[in-house]
Amino acid sequence: MTDDKERQLSEIRSDIEATRQRLAETLDAIEDRLDVPKRVRAAVQDAMDRLDAVRQERPEVVYAALASAAGVLAGVTALIIRAARR
């Protein structure tokens, strides 16, 4: 084989390997997008990380949110009890 043909074969092999790599990356990206449970776990972990950061930096915000949620829950419970007694 001549050097020119060997170079062409080398370039073709290199192109094939690069194409395989791009295809593998594309398939990985598709798999990540279709793996809903994995995405949900990642979103929950991100939310927990943000909440933890807020809790450490400004705990009063977290306590105020919890107190507000408790107040809303108490109000809804009172309305349900009131409606059940009628």
PDB file of C-alpha atoms in Angstrom:
ATOM      1  CA  MET A   1       0.000   0.000   0.000  1.00  0.00           C
ATOM      2  CA  THR A   2       1.201   3.458  -0.703  1.00  0.00           C
ATOM      3  CA  ASP A   3       1.686   6.114   1.904  1.00  0.00           C
ATOM      4  CA  ASP A   4      -1.191   8.091   0.401  1.00  0.00           C
ATOM      5  CA  LYS A   5      -3.638   5.191   0.767  1.00  0.00           C
ATOM      6  CA  GLU A   6      -2.415   4.472   4.283  1.00  0.00           C
ATOM      7  CA  ARG A   7      -3.015   8.105   5.192  1.00  0.00           C
ATOM      8  CA  GLN A   8      -6.511   7.959   3.720  1.00  0.00           C
ATOM      9  CA  LEU A   9      -7.275   4.792   5.682  1.00  0.00           C
ATOM     10  CA  SER A  10      -5.923   6.423   8.825  1.00  0.00           C
ATOM     11  CA  GLU A  11      -8.133   9.472   8.268  1.00  0.00           C
ATOM     12  CA  ILE A  12     -11.172   7.274   7.635  1.00  0.00           C
ATOM     13  CA  ARG A  13     -10.511   5.319  10.828  1.00  0.00           C
ATOM     14  CA  SER A  14     -10.080   8.563  12.718  1.00  0.00           C
ATOM     15  CA  ASP A  15     -13.356   9.904  11.293  1.00  0.00           C
ATOM     16  CA  ILE A  16     -15.141   6.678  12.232  1.00  0.00           C
ATOM     17  CA  GLU A  17     -13.839   6.882  15.802  1.00  0.00           C
ATOM     18  CA  ALA A  18     -14.859  10.541  16.103  1.00  0.00           C
ATOM     19  CA  THR A  19     -18.320   9.697  14.770  1.00  0.00           C
ATOM     20  CA  ARG A  20     -18.659   6.839  17.260  1.00  0.00           C
ATOM     21  CA  GLN A  21     -17.695   9.181  20.071  1.00  0.00           C
ATOM     22  CA  ARG A  22     -20.261  11.797  19.016  1.00  0.00           C
ATOM     23  CA  LEU A  23     -22.923   9.103  18.677  1.00  0.00           C
ATOM     24  CA  ALA A  24     -22.136   7.792  22.164  1.00  0.00           C
ATOM     25  CA  GLU A  25     -22.389  11.314  23.601  1.00  0.00           C
ATOM     26  CA  THR A  26     -25.702  11.874  21.809  1.00  0.00           C
ATOM     27  CA  LEU A  27     -27.123   8.601  23.106  1.00  0.00           C
ATOM     28  CA  ASP A  28     -25.987   9.453  26.645  1.00  0.00           C
ATOM     29  CA  ALA A  29     -27.718  12.835  26.393  1.00  0.00           C
ATOM     30  CA  ILE A  30     -30.926  11.208  25.133  1.00  0.00           C
ATOM     31  CA  GLU A  31     -30.793   8.657  27.938  1.00  0.00           C
ATOM     32  CA  ASP A  32     -30.371  11.420  30.523  1.00  0.00           C
ATOM     33  CA  ARG A  33     -33.359  13.313  29.141  1.00  0.00           C
ATOM     34  CA  LEU A  34     -35.570  10.220  29.131  1.00  0.00           C
ATOM     35  CA  ASP A  35     -34.578   9.021  32.611  1.00  0.00           C
ATOM     36  CA  VAL A  36     -37.330  10.829  34.511  1.00  0.00           C
ATOM     37  CA  PRO A  37     -36.680   9.255  37.931  1.00  0.00           C
ATOM     38  CA  LYS A  38     -33.038  10.309  37.720  1.00  0.00           C
ATOM     39  CA  ARG A  39     -34.056  13.854  36.779  1.00  0.00           C
ATOM     40  CA  VAL A  40     -36.550  13.980  39.654  1.00  0.00           C
ATOM     41  CA  ARG A  41     -33.901  12.801  42.118  1.00  0.00           C
ATOM     42  CA  ALA A  42     -31.515  15.463  40.806  1.00  0.00           C
ATOM     43  CA  ALA A  43     -34.177  18.177  41.112  1.00  0.00           C
ATOM     44  CA  VAL A  44     -35.047  17.107  44.656  1.00  0.00           C
ATOM     45  CA  GLN A  45     -31.367  17.074  45.610  1.00  0.00           C
ATOM     46  CA  ASP A  46     -30.905  20.566  44.135  1.00  0.00           C
ATOM     47  CA  ALA A  47     -33.907  21.836  46.096  1.00  0.00           C
ATOM     48  CA  MET A  48     -32.612  20.254  49.302  1.00  0.00           C
ATOM     49  CA  ASP A  49     -29.185  21.809  48.732  1.00  0.00           C
ATOM     50  CA  ARG A  50     -30.740  25.255  48.203  1.00  0.00           C
ATOM     51  CA  LEU A  51     -32.933  24.861  51.279  1.00  0.00           C
ATOM     52  CA  ASP A  52     -29.939  23.810  53.340  1.00  0.00           C
ATOM     53  CA  ALA A  53     -27.996  26.855  52.110  1.00  0.00           C
ATOM     54  CA  VAL A  54     -30.865  29.184  53.042  1.00  0.00           C
ATOM     55  CA  ARG A  55     -31.265  27.446  56.402  1.00  0.00           C
ATOM     56  CA  GLN A  56     -27.593  28.016  57.182  1.00  0.00           C
ATOM     57  CA  GLU A  57     -27.456  31.606  55.923  1.00  0.00           C
ATOM     58  CA  ARG A  58     -30.868  32.856  57.060  1.00  0.00           C
ATOM     59  CA  PRO A  59     -32.631  30.464  59.432  1.00  0.00           C
ATOM     60  CA  GLU A  60     -35.294  33.055  60.232  1.00  0.00           C
ATOM     61  CA  VAL A  61     -36.602  32.752  56.663  1.00  0.00           C
ATOM     62  CA  VAL A  62     -37.047  29.009  57.061  1.00  0.00           C
ATOM     63  CA  TYR A  63     -38.767  29.412  60.425  1.00  0.00           C
ATOM     64  CA  ALA A  64     -41.086  32.066  59.010  1.00  0.00           C
ATOM     65  CA  ALA A  65     -41.998  29.799  56.103  1.00  0.00           C
ATOM     66  CA  LEU A  66     -42.675  26.892  58.467  1.00  0.00           C
ATOM     67  CA  ALA A  67     -44.807  29.095  60.720  1.00  0.00           C
ATOM     68  CA  SER A  68     -46.759  30.336  57.704  1.00  0.00           C
ATOM     69  CA  ALA A  69     -47.334  26.792  56.486  1.00  0.00           C
ATOM     70  CA  ALA A  70     -48.497  25.750  59.954  1.00  0.00           C
ATOM     71  CA  GLY A  71     -50.898  28.694  60.047  1.00  0.00           C
ATOM     72  CA  VAL A  72     -52.347  27.825  56.660  1.00  0.00           C
ATOM     73  CA  LEU A  73     -52.717  24.196  57.691  1.00  0.00           C
ATOM     74  CA  ALA A  74     -54.462  25.213  60.929  1.00  0.00           C
ATOM     75  CA  GLY A  75     -56.824  27.499  59.002  1.00  0.00           C
ATOM     76  CA  VAL A  76     -57.699  24.831  56.452  1.00  0.00           C
ATOM     77  CA  THR A  77     -58.259  22.303  59.239  1.00  0.00           C
ATOM     78  CA  ALA A  78     -60.548  24.737  61.057  1.00  0.00           C
ATOM     79  CA  LEU A  79     -62.566  25.341  57.888  1.00  0.00           C
ATOM     80  CA  ILE A  80     -62.930  21.608  57.269  1.00  0.00           C
ATOM     81  CA  ILE A  81     -64.087  21.003  60.838  1.00  0.00           C
ATOM     82  CA  ARG A  82     -66.496  23.909  60.618  1.00  0.00           C
ATOM     83  CA  ALA A  83     -67.923  22.649  57.319  1.00  0.00           C
ATOM     84  CA  ALA A  84     -68.295  19.119  58.732  1.00  0.00           C
ATOM     85  CA  ARG A  85     -70.350  20.394  61.693  1.00  0.00           C
ATOM     86  CA  ARG A  86     -72.937  22.058  59.488  1.00  0.00           C
TER      87      ARG A  86
END
